[in-house]
Structure formats: C-alpha cells, structure tokens
mmCIF file of C-alpha atoms and ligand atoms in Angstrom:
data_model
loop_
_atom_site.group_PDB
_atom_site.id
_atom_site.type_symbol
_atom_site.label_atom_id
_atom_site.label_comp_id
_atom_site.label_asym_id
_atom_site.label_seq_id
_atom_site.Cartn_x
_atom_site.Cartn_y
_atom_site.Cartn_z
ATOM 1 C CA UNK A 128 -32.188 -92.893 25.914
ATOM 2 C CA UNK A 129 -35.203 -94.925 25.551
ATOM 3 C CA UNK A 130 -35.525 -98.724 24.144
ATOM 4 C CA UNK A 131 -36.349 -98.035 20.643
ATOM 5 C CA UNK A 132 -33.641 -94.627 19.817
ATOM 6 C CA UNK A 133 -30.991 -97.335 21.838
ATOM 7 C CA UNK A 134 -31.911 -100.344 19.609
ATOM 8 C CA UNK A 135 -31.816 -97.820 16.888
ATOM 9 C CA UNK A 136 -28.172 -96.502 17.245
ATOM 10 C CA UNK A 137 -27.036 -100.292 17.933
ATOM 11 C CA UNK A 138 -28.812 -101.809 14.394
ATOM 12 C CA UNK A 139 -27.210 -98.035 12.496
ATOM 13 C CA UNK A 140 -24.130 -99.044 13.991
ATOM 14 C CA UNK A 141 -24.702 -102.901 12.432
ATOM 15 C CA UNK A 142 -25.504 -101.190 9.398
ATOM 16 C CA UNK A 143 -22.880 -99.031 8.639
ATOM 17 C CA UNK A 144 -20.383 -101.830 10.142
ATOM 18 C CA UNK A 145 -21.255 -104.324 7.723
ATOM 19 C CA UNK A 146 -18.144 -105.393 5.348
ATOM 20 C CA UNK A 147 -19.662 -107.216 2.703
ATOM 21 C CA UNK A 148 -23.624 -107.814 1.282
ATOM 22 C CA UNK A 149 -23.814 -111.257 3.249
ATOM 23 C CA UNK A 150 -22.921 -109.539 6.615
ATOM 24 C CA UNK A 151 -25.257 -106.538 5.686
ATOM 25 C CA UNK A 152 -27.878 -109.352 4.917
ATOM 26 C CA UNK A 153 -27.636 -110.811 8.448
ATOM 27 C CA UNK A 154 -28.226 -107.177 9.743
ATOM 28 C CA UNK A 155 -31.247 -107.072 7.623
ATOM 29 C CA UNK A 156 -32.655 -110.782 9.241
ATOM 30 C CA UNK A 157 -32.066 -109.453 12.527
ATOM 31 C CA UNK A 158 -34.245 -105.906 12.360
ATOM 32 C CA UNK A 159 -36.352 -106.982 9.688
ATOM 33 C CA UNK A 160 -37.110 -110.668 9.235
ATOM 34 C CA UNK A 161 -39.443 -112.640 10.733
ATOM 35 C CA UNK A 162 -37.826 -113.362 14.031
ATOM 36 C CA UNK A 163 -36.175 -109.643 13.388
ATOM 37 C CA UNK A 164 -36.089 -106.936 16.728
ATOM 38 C CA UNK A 165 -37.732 -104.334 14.472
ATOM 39 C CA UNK A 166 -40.625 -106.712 13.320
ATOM 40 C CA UNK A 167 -41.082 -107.747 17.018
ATOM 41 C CA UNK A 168 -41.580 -104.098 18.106
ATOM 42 C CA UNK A 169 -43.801 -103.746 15.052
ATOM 43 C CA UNK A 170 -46.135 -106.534 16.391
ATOM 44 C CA UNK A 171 -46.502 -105.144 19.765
ATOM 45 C CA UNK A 172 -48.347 -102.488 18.568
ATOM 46 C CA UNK A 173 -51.751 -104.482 17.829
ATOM 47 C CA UNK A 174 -51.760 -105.242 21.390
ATOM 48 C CA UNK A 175 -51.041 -101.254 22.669
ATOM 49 C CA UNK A 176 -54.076 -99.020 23.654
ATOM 50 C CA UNK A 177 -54.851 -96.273 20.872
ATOM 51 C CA UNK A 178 -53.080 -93.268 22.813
ATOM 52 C CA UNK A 179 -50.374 -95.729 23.333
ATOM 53 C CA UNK A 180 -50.235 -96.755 19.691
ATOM 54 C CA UNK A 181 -50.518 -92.964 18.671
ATOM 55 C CA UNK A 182 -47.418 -92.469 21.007
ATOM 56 C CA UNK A 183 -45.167 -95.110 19.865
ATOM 57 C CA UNK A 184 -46.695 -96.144 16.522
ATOM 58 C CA UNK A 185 -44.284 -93.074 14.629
ATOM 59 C CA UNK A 186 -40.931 -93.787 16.945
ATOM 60 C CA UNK A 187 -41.396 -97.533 16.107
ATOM 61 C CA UNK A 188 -41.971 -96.628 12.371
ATOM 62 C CA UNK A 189 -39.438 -93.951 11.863
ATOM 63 C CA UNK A 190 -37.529 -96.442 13.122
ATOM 64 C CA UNK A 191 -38.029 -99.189 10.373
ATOM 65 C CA UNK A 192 -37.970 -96.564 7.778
ATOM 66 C CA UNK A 193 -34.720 -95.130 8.963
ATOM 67 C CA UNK A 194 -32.597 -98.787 9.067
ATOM 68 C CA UNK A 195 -34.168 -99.527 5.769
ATOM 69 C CA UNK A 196 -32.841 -96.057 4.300
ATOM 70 C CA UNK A 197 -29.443 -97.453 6.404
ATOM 71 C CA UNK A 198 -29.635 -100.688 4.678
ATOM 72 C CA UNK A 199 -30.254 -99.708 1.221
ATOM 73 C CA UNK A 200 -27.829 -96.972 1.330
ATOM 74 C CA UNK A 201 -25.138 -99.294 2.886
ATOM 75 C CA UNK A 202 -25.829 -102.194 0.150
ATOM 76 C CA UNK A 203 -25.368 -99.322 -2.817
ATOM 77 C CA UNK A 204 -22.466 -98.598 -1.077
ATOM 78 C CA UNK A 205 -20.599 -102.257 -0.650
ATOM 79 C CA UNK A 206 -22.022 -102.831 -4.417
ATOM 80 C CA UNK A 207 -20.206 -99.966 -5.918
ATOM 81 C CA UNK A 208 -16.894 -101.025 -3.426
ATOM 82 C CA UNK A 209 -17.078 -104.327 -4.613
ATOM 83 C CA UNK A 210 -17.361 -102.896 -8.229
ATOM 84 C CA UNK A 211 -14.329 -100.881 -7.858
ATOM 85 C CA UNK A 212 -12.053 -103.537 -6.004
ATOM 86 C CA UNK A 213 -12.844 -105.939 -9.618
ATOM 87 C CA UNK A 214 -12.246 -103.414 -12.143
ATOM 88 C CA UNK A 215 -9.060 -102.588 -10.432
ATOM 89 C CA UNK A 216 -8.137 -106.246 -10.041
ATOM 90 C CA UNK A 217 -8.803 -106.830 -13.698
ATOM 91 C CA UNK A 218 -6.554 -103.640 -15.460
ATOM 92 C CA UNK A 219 -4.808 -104.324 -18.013
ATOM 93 C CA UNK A 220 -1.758 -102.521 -18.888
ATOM 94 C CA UNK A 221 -1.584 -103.032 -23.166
ATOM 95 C CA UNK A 222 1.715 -100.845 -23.596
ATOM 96 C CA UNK A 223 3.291 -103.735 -21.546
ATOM 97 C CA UNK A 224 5.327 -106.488 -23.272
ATOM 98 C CA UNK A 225 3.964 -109.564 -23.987
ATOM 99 C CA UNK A 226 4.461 -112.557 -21.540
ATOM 100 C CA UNK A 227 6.725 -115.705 -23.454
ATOM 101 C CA UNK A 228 4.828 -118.493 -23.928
ATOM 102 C CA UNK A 229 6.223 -121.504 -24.477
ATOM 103 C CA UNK A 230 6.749 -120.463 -28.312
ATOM 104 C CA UNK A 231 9.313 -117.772 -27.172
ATOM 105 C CA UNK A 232 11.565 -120.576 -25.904
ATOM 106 C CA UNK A 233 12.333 -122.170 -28.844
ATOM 107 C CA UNK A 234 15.696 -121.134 -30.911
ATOM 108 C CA UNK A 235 16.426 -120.229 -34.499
ATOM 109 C CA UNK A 236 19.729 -121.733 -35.735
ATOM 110 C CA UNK A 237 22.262 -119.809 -36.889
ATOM 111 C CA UNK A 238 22.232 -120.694 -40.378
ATOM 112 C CA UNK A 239 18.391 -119.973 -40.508
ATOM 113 C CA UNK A 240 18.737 -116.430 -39.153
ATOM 114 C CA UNK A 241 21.652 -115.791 -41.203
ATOM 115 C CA UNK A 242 19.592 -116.505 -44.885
ATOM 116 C CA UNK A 243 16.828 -114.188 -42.946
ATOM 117 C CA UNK A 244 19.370 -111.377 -42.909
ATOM 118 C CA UNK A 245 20.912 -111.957 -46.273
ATOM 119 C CA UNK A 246 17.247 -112.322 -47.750
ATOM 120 C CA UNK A 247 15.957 -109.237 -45.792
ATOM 121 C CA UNK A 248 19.265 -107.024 -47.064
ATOM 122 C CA UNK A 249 18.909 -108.496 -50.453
ATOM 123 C CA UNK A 250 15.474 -108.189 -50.789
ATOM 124 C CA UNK A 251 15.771 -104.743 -49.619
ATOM 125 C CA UNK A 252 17.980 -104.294 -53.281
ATOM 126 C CA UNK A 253 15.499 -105.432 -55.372
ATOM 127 C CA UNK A 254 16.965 -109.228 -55.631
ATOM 128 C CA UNK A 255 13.909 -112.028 -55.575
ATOM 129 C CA UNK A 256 15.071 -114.980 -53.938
ATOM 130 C CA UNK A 257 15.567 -118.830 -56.506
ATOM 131 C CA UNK A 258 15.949 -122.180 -55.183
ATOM 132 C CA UNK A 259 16.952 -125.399 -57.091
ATOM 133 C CA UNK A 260 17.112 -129.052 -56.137
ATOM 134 C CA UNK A 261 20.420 -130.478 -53.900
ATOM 135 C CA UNK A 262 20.618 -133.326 -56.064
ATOM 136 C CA UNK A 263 21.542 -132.018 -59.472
ATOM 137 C CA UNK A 264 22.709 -133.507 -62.661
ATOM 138 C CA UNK A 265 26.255 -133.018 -63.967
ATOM 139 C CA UNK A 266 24.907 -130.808 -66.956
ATOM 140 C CA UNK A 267 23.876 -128.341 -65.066
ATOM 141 C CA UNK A 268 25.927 -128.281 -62.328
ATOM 142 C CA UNK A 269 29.567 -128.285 -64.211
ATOM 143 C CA UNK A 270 28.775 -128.793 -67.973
ATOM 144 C CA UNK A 271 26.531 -125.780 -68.272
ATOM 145 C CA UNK A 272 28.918 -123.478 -66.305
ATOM 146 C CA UNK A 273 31.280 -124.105 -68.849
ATOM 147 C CA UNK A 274 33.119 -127.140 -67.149
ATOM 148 C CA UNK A 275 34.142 -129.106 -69.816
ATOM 149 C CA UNK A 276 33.910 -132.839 -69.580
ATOM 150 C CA UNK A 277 37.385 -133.890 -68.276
ATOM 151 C CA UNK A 278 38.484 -130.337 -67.088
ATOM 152 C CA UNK A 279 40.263 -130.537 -63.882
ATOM 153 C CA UNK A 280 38.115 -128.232 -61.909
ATOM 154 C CA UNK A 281 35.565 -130.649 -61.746
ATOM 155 C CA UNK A 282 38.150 -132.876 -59.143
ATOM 156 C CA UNK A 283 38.669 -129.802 -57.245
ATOM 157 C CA UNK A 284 35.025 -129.937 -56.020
ATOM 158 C CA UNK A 285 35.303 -133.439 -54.555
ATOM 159 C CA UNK A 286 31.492 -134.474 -55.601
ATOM 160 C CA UNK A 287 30.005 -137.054 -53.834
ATOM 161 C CA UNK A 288 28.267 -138.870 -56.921
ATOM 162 C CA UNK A 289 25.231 -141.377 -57.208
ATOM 163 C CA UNK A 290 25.413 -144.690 -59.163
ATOM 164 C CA UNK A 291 24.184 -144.177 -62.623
ATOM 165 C CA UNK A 292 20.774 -144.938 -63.099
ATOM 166 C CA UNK A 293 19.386 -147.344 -65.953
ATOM 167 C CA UNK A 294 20.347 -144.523 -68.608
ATOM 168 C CA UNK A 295 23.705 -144.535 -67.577
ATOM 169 C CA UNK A 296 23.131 -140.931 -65.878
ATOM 170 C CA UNK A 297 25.073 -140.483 -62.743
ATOM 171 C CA UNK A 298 23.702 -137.675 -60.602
ATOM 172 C CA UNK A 299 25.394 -136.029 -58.274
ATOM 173 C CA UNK A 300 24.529 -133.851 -54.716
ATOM 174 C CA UNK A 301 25.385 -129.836 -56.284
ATOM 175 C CA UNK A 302 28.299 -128.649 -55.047
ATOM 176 C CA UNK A 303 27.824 -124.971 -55.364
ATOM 177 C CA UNK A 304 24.376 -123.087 -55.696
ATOM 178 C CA UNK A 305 25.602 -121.904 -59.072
ATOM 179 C CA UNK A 306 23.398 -124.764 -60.829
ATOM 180 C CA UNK A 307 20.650 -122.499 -59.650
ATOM 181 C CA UNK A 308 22.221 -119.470 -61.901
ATOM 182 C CA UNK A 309 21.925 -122.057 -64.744
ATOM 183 C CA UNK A 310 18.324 -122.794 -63.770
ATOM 184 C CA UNK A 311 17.495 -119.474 -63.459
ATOM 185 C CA UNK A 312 18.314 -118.354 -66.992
ATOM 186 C CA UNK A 313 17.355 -121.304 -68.526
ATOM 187 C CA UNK A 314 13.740 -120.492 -66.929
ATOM 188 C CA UNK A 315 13.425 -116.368 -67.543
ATOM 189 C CA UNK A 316 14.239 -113.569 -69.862
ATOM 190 C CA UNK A 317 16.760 -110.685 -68.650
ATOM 191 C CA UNK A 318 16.927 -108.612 -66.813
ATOM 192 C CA UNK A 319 17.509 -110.652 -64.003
ATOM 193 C CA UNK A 320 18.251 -110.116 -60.167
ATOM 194 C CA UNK A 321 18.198 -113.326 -57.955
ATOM 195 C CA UNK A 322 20.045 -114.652 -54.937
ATOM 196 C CA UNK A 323 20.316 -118.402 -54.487
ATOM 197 C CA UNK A 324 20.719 -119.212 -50.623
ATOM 198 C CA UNK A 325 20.823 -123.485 -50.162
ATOM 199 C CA UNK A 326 22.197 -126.917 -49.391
ATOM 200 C CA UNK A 327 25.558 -127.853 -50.625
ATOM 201 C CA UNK A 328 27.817 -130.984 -50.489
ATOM 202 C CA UNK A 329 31.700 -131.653 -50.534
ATOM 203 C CA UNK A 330 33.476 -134.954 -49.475
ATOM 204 C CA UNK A 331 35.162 -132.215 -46.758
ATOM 205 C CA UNK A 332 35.810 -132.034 -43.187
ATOM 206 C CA UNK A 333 37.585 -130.412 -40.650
ATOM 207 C CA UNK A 334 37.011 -127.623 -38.248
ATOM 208 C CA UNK A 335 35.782 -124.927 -40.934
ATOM 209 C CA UNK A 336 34.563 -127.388 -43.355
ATOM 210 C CA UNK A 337 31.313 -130.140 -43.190
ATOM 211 C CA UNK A 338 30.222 -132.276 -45.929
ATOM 212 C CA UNK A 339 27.372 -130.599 -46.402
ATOM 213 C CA UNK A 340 27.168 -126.635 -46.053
ATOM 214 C CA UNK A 341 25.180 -123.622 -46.943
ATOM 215 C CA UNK A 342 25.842 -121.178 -49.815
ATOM 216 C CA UNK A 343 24.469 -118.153 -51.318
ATOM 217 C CA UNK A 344 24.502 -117.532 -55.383
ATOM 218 C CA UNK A 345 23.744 -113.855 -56.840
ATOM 219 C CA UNK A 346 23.363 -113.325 -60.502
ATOM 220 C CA UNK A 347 22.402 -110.288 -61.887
ATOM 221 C CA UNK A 348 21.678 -109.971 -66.057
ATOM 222 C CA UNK A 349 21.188 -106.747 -68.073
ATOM 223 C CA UNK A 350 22.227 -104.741 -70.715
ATOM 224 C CA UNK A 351 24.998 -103.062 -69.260
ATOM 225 C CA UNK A 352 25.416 -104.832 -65.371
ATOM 226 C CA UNK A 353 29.479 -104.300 -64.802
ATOM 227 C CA UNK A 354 31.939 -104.899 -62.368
ATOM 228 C CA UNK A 355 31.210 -101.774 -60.632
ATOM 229 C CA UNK A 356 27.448 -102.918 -59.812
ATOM 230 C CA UNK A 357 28.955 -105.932 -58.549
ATOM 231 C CA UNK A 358 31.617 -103.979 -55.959
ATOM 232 C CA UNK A 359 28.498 -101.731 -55.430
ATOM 233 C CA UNK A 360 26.318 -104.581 -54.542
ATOM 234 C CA UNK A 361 28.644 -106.038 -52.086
ATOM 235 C CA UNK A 362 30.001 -103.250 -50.455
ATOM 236 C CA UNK A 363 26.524 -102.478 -49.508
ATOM 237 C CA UNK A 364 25.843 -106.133 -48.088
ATOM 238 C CA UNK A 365 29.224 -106.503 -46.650
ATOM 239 C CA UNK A 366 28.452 -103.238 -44.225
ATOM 240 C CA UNK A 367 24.604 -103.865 -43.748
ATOM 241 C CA UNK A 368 25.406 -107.862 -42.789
ATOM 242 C CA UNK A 369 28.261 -106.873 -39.940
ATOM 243 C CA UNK A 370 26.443 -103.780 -39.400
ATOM 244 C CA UNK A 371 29.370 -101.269 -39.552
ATOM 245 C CA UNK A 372 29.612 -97.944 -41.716
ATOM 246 C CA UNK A 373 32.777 -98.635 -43.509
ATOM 247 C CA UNK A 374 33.844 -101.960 -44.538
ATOM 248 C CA UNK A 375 37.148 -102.301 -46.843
ATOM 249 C CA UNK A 376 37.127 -104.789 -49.822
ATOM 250 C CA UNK A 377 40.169 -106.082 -51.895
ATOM 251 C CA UNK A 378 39.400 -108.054 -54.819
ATOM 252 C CA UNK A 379 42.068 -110.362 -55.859
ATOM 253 C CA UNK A 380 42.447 -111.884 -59.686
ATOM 254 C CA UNK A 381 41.215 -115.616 -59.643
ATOM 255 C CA UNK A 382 39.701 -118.705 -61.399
ATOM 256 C CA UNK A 383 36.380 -120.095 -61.960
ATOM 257 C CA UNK A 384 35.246 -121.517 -64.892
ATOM 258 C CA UNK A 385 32.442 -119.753 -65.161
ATOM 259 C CA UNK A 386 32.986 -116.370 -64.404
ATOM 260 C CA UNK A 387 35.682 -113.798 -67.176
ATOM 261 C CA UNK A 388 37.225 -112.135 -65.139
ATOM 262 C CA UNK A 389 37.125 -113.789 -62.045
ATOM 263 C CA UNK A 390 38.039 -112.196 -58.325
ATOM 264 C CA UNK A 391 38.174 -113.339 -54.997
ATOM 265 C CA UNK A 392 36.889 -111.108 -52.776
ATOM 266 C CA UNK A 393 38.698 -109.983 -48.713
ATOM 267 C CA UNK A 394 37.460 -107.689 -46.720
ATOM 268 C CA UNK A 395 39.547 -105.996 -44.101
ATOM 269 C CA UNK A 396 39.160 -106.566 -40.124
ATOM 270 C CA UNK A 397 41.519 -107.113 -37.192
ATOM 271 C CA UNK A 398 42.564 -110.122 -35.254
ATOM 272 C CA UNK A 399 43.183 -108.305 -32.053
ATOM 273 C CA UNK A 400 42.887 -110.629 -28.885
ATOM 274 C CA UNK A 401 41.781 -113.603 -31.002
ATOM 275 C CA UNK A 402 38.274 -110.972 -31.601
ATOM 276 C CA UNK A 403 37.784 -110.726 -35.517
ATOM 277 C CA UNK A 404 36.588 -107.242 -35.621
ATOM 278 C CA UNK A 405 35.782 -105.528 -39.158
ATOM 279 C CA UNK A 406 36.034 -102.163 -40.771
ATOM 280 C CA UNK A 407 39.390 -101.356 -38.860
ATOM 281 C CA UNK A 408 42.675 -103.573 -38.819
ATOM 282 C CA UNK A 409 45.266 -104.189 -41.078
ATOM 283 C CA UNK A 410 44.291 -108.291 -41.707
ATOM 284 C CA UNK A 411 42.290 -109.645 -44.757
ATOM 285 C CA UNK A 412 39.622 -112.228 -44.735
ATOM 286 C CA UNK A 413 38.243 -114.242 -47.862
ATOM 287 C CA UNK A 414 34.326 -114.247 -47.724
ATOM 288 C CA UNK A 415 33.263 -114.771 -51.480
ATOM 289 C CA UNK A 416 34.417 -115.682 -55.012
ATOM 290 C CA UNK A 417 32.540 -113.636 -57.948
ATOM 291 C CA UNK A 418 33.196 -111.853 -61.672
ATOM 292 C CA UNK A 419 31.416 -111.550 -64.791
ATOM 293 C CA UNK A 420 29.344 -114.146 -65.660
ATOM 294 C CA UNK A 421 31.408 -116.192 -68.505
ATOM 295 C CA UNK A 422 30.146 -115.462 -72.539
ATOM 296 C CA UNK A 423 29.978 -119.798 -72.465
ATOM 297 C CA UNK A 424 27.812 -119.902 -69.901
ATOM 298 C CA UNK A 425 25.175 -117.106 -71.187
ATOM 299 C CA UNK A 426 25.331 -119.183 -74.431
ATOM 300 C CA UNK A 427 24.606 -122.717 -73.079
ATOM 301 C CA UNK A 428 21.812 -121.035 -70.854
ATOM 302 C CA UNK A 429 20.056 -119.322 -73.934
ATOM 303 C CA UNK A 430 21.080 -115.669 -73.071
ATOM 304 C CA UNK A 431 22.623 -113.638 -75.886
ATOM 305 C CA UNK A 432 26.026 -112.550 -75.089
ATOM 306 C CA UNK A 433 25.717 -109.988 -77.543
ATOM 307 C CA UNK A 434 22.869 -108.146 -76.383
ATOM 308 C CA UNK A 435 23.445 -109.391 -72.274
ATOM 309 C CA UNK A 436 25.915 -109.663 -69.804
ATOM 310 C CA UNK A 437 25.737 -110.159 -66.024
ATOM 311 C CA UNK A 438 27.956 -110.638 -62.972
ATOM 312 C CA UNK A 439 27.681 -113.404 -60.137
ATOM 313 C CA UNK A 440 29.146 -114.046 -57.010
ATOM 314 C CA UNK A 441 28.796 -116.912 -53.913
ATOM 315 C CA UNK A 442 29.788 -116.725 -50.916
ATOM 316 C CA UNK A 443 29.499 -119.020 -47.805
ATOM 317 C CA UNK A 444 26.988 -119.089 -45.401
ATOM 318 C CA UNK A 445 28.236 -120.456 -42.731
ATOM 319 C CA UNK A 446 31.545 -119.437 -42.813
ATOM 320 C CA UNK A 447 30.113 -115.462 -42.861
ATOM 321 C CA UNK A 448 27.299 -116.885 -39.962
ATOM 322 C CA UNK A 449 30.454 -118.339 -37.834
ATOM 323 C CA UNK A 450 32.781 -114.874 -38.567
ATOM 324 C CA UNK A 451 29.356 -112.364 -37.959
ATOM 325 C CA UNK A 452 28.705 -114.341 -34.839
ATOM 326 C CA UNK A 453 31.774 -115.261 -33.417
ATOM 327 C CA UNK A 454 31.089 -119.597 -33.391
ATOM 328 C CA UNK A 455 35.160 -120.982 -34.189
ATOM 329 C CA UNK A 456 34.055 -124.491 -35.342
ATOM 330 C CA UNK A 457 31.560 -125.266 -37.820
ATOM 331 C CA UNK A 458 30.776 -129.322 -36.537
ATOM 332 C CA UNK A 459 28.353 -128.358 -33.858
ATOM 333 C CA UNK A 460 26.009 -126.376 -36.847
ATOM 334 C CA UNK A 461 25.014 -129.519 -37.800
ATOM 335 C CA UNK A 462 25.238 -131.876 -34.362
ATOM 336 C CA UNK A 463 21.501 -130.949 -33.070
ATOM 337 C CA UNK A 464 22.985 -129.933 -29.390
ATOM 338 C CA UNK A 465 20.267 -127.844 -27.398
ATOM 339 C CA UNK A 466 23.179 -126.091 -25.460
ATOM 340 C CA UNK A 467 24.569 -125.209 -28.262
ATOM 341 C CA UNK A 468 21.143 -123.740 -29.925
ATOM 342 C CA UNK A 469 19.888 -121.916 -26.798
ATOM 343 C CA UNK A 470 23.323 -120.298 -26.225
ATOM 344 C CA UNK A 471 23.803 -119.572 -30.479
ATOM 345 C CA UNK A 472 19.864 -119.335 -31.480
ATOM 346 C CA UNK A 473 18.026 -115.952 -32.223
ATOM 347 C CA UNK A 474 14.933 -115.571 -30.522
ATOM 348 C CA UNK A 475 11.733 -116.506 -32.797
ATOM 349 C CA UNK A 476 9.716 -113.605 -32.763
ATOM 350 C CA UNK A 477 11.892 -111.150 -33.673
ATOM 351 C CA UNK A 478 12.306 -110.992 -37.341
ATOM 352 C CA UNK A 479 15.453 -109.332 -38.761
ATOM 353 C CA UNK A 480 14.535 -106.582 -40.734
ATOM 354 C CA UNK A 481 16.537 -103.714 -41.981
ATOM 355 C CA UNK A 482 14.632 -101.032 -40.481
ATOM 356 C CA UNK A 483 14.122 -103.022 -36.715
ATOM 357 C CA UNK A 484 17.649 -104.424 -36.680
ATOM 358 C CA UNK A 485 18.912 -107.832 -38.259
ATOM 359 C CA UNK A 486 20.504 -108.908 -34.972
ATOM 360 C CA UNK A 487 18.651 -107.372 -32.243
ATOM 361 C CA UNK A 488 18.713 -109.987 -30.254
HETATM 362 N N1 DAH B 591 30.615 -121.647 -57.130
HETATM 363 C C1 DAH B 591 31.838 -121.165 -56.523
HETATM 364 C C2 DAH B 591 32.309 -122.152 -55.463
HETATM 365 O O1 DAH B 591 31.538 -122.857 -54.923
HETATM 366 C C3 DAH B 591 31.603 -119.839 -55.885
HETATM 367 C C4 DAH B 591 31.385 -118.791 -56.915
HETATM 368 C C5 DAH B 591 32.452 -118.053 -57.408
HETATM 369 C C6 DAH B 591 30.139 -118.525 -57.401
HETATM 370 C C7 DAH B 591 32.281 -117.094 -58.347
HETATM 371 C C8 DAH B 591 29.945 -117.549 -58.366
HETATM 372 C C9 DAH B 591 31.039 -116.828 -58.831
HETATM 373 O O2 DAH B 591 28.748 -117.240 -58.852
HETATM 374 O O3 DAH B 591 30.826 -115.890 -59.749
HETATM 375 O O4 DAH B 591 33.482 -122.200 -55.202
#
C-alpha cells in the first residue's frame, strides 16, 4: 500500500472513530488544518514535475475529497446521536402522578375535612350552606327559639356569658348553631334549605366534651316539609357520611324547646372488639337531636305558621368526626400536636367529593 491510500485508511479510521464533534474536530486539524497531513501533501505538489503532479495530483485530491465526505458524514452523524441521546433524556411521561411538593405535606384536621364531607353530601341535596357569628346575643340564641326568659333549659346549656355592656346587654358565646336557623329566617322568604356547620361553646370538659366544639344546624321550610323528609334526609347522610349501604335509625321522643315534636336520633352499629362498626350490630349510638321546627319559633322569626312549617335537626361534629374516624378522645382536636395531625389529617389535595370518594385517603 502506498503513503497516501495508508494515510488514507489511518485518517477514515480517525474519522469514523471519533465519539463526539470535539474529537471529530481534532481529526479535522490534523488532515486539514494548517499544520494538517493532508494540507502538507497538498503543498508538495507545487514543487512536483508536471508528469509527477499529473500522477499524484488526483490520489492526493481524491484523497482530501474523500476524508471531507468522511468528516461531514461523521459530524451529521454524532449531531443526530447527540440529538437523540437529549430528547430521550428529556421525556416526559404526563400519565404519571404528580411529584409532592412541599404543599402535599401539610395536613387537614379532622374537623375541617369532616364539614368538607357534610357540605359536599349536603350540597349534593340541594342544601346551601349559612353561617352566623360565635358571639351571639341571648335573643336570638334562646329567646327567639322559644326559650322563655327564666325557663330552665337555658341552665342546661351552661353559657359562658360576657359582662353586660353600657346598655345593660350581656352577650353570650352561642351555644348551639341553632341561632343561625333564627338568622336565617329572619333574613329570607321560604322555602328554605340550609345547613349551619360552626363554632360552639359550653363551660364542658372531659374526654368527649371541650369547651368549645363544632356543630352542624339543618333547617328546611316549605309548605308541606314533614317528618318523613326529615328521616329521608338523614338516612341518606347517615349512609353517604360512614359510607355503608344500610344504616338503621331509631328515633326516640325528646325535648327541645324549639322543636314540636322533638326526637333524638340512634343509629345502630356494633361494639365488637372495642371497633364501632355501623350498619350491623345490635348497639345504639346517639348522633343528633331534631323535630319539627316549633309554631313559636316560626312566629318570632316572621314565618307564618299557617301557611309554613319546617323541620331541623343538629348534630355534632366532632363527636360524628371522632366515631367516622375512629379518634377516642376529643382534647387533642384542639391541642395543635403535629403527631397527632400527620397521623389524623387528610391529605390536601384530595377534595372529598361524592363522586371521587369523601375519604379516599
Ligand atoms: N340545638 C340543640 C343542641 O345543641 C341540637 C338540636 C336539636 C338542634 C334539635 C335542632 C333540633 O335544630 O331540631 O342540643
């Protein structure tokens, strides 16, 4: 083989050996550039006779022409390599979950995704959600509700009261969110559908009870709204809140002063293993207190008795968060612990809906 087909095969072999554009560069400088093999063959040729010249001119030339088809070729090549190895380092896989950020770490309380559920099943009904102030005046949170002055009902709430103020009014923290029934009906024409989820405040405490505490009012005003709307209503709520298909109910004869007739409301479950299951066992567990809204209390709230009637019902929040979710004291709700949140808390992105789950998490 002669000197240029053997420099030839060696700078091919550079060529095609080349890993990346900067190595296939320094082939390039070497056959090409100034101080390049190729370019010092191509200078020889001023100094070669004509027949010479005629002789090696072509070999020396076919030979520049063939590493620069080498080169360009191999450079296309590496290019579109490179090209590939970036697109595939960059996919992106969208049906993939999203990564937590630091958002997804945080906790909802209990409490918070319980009124979530009760709003979403609620809401789901029809109901539109009413809120009223936690510190309320006597009117409307016993007088109204047909608590007469001096009635001994009123001590069996054991209000935590404010110092009267320069009128002589003494104002008191609401301890029920039936003020918000008042407030409601004092504010818009039947027919009316509201729930009243909220703050609430009793000089109480013990293992199942807190000072202050969560409740949720219902009142519902029509024409013809009976007790069987009511059972209706809260059969449906009772079995989409502990998501089970049956759920038994007994309603017992009670007392409130606002409500004719009156009923406290059980539903069944079993105690089996210290586990409070529902819809099966042969136990009965008080969630809610309810009845037909009282003819005294549409009067004093400017709804004709006549033409109107209505039933209501409340029903604690946190005692149906700690029986849904298994928590056996209620102290901790309110103590702020971040053991207790991340091991009790629903995750904040996902939303409790009806159709996606309440409880998925
Ligand atoms: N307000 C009552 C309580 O705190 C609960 C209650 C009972 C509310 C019956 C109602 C009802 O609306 O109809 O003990």
């Amino acid at each position: 083989m002669n000197e240029i087909d053997h420099l030839g095969t060696s700078l091919l072999a550079d060529v095609a050996g080349a890993q990346d554009e900067a190595a296939l560069e320094q082939v390039r400088i070497a056959a090409l550039g100034k101080a390049g093999s190729i370019s010092a063959l191509l200078k020889t040729l001023g100094a070669m006779t004509p027949d010479e010249r005629k002789e090696k001119g072509p070999l020396i030339n076919g030979l520049r022409d063939r590493v620069q088809t080498a080169l360009t070729a191999r450079r296309e090549a590496l290019a579109e390599a490179a090209l590939e190895a970036k697109l595939a380092s960059e996919t992106l896989d969208v049906s993939l979950p999203v990564r937590e950020g630091p958002e997804a770490r945080g906790r909802i309380h209990p409490i918070s995704q319980v009124i979530d559920e009760i709003t979403a099943i609620f809401g789901d009904m029809g109901f539109s959600i009413a809120e009223g102030p936690d510190v309320e005046t006597d009117d409307l949170n016993f007088t109204k509700l047909n608590f007469p002055v001096g009635h001994p009902a009123r001590e069996m709430h054991d209000t935590f009261f404010f110092a009267p103020d320069a009128s002589g009014e003494r104002k008191l923290l609401r301890t029920h969110t039936s003020p918000v029934q008042v407030r409601t009906m004092l504010a818009q024409e039947p027919p009316i559908r509201v729930i009243c989820p909220g703050r609430t405040y009793r000089m109480d405490s013990d293992q199942t009870h807190t000072p202050m505490f969560h409740q949720v009012e219902g009142l519902v005003i029509d024409r013809q709204a009976h007790l069987g709307h009511l059972k209706w209503v809260l059969e449906e709520f009772c079995k989409a809140f502990f998501e089970i298909d049956n759920v038994k109910m007994r309603f017992r004869p009670s007392f409130f002063p606002f409500t004719e007739p009156s009923m406290e409301v059980d539903i069944q479950c079993s105690r089996k293993g210290g586990e409070i299951r529902f819809g099966e066992g042969d136990d009965w567990l008080e969630i809610l207190g309810c009845g037909m809204v009282h003819p005294n209390v549409l009067k004093n709230c400017g709804v004709d008795p006549e033409v109107y009637q209505g039933f209501a019902w409340g029903m604690g929040i946190d005692r149906i968060a700690m029986l849904k979710y298994g928590m056996p004291d209620l102290r901790p709700f309110f103590e702020a612990d971040v053991r207790w949140l991340s091991h009790y808390g629903f995750r904040p992105l996902d939303l409790p809906t009806l159709t996606g789950g309440l409880s998925s998490s």
